[in-house]
């Protein structure tokens, strides 16, 4: 799982904030571990773990989403099933409490892959998804971040989950409020299948975080899958090419987490930090820097 790439450093992060992030990651990771131990399908794990993170205001997704240049939330999310290549995504949601549930609904209950803004919300409401008024999303943290960003500092942060379940099926999902002070209507990489999210049992599952425009231009998530499909590189070698060569060639900042078809977990980022946590049947870890 990841909780976004960004510019946190050991020196700048207070002990209190460090433990808030670690607790948030650990709560989410434990939820995933528990579900997988009970043989839950990977897709359900992706949804439930991301829902927990969307409810935790420390993450830039759901409740804690950053604000656009009008001071509103506009949330993007996507999910993909690596066993069928089915996918669902939503963009520019303003009232849906769990955008990842909306993405799953688009995948399961519509003929489409991506729905956006108020028509997407209407679709969600017809299926009784939870919604909330603007006040729910206007956290102090997001209002402060908007003010800082309007004064010109950059901050990322998104949530993503990649799972390889007991049957060997890979699924991936990503959910975000996007980038602070983005122009209203802007859609990032998170709801774009192949840019911010991708899953294919034959190659890997991927969830990205960072400056979305660059991830769209490089089709980062599908690029990783394509490198694995067409070369003999390991997943870590493939990630290193994308993060250390391709993204920097267009001044792209960010990172990604991935799992390959054999269950190998790998990640990379070219920002100062990327909140992340992993678990295998024998080992788990939480890392920030
Ligand atoms: N990738 C997200 C976006 O551009 C932001 C992030 O990951 O921080 O919308």
CSV table of N, CA and C and ligand atoms in Angstrom, one decimal, residues 4-5 60 76 155-158 176-179 186 188-190 208-213, ligand 1:
chain,number,residue,atom,x,y,z
A,4,UNK,N,1.2,8.0,-0.7
A,4,UNK,CA,1.6,9.2,-1.5
A,4,UNK,C,3.0,9.5,-1.4
A,5,UNK,N,3.5,10.0,-2.6
A,5,UNK,CA,4.9,10.5,-2.6
A,5,UNK,C,4.9,11.9,-2.2
A,60,UNK,N,-4.4,12.1,1.4
A,60,UNK,CA,-5.0,12.9,0.4
A,60,UNK,C,-5.9,12.1,-0.5
A,76,UNK,N,-10.5,11.7,-7.6
A,76,UNK,CA,-10.4,10.7,-8.7
A,76,UNK,C,-10.0,9.4,-8.1
A,155,UNK,N,3.0,19.9,-2.9
A,155,UNK,CA,2.8,18.7,-2.0
A,155,UNK,C,2.0,17.7,-2.8
A,156,UNK,N,2.4,16.4,-2.6
A,156,UNK,CA,1.7,15.3,-3.2
A,156,UNK,C,1.0,14.5,-2.1
A,157,UNK,N,0.6,13.3,-2.4
A,157,UNK,CA,-0.1,12.5,-1.4
A,157,UNK,C,-1.3,11.9,-2.0
A,158,UNK,N,-1.5,10.6,-2.0
A,158,UNK,CA,-2.5,9.9,-2.7
A,158,UNK,C,-2.5,8.5,-1.9
A,176,UNK,N,-7.4,9.6,-4.9
A,176,UNK,CA,-6.7,10.8,-4.6
A,176,UNK,C,-7.6,12.0,-4.7
A,177,UNK,N,-7.2,13.0,-3.9
A,177,UNK,CA,-7.8,14.4,-4.1
A,177,UNK,C,-7.1,15.1,-5.2
A,178,UNK,N,-6.0,14.5,-5.7
A,178,UNK,CA,-5.3,15.2,-6.8
A,178,UNK,C,-4.2,16.1,-6.2
A,179,UNK,N,-4.0,17.2,-6.9
A,179,UNK,CA,-2.9,18.1,-6.5
A,179,UNK,C,-3.5,19.5,-5.9
A,186,UNK,N,-9.6,19.8,-13.5
A,186,UNK,CA,-8.4,19.0,-13.9
A,186,UNK,C,-8.5,17.6,-13.4
A,188,UNK,N,-6.3,14.0,-12.9
A,188,UNK,CA,-5.0,13.5,-12.9
A,188,UNK,C,-4.8,12.1,-13.4
A,189,UNK,N,-3.7,11.4,-13.0
A,189,UNK,CA,-3.4,10.1,-13.5
A,189,UNK,C,-4.2,9.0,-12.8
A,190,UNK,N,-4.7,9.3,-11.6
A,190,UNK,CA,-5.2,8.3,-10.7
A,190,UNK,C,-6.4,7.6,-11.4
A,208,UNK,N,0.3,4.3,-8.8
A,208,UNK,CA,1.3,5.4,-8.9
A,208,UNK,C,0.8,6.6,-8.0
A,209,UNK,N,1.8,7.4,-7.7
A,209,UNK,CA,1.6,8.7,-7.0
A,209,UNK,C,2.6,9.7,-7.5
A,210,UNK,N,2.2,10.9,-7.6
A,210,UNK,CA,3.1,12.0,-8.0
A,210,UNK,C,2.5,13.0,-8.9
A,211,UNK,N,3.2,13.7,-9.7
A,211,UNK,CA,2.7,14.7,-10.5
A,211,UNK,C,2.0,14.1,-11.7
A,212,UNK,N,0.7,14.0,-11.6
A,212,UNK,CA,-0.1,13.2,-12.5
A,212,UNK,C,0.0,13.4,-14.0
A,213,UNK,N,0.2,14.7,-14.4
A,213,UNK,CA,0.4,15.0,-15.8
A,213,UNK,C,1.5,14.2,-16.4
B,1,LIG,N1,-1.1,11.6,-8.8
B,1,LIG,C1,-2.0,12.4,-8.2
B,1,LIG,C2,-2.5,13.4,-9.2
B,1,LIG,O1,-1.8,13.9,-10.0
B,1,LIG,C3,-1.4,13.2,-7.1
B,1,LIG,C4,-0.5,12.4,-6.1
B,1,LIG,O2,-0.3,11.3,-6.3
B,1,LIG,O3,-0.1,13.1,-5.1
B,1,LIG,O4,-3.7,13.7,-9.1
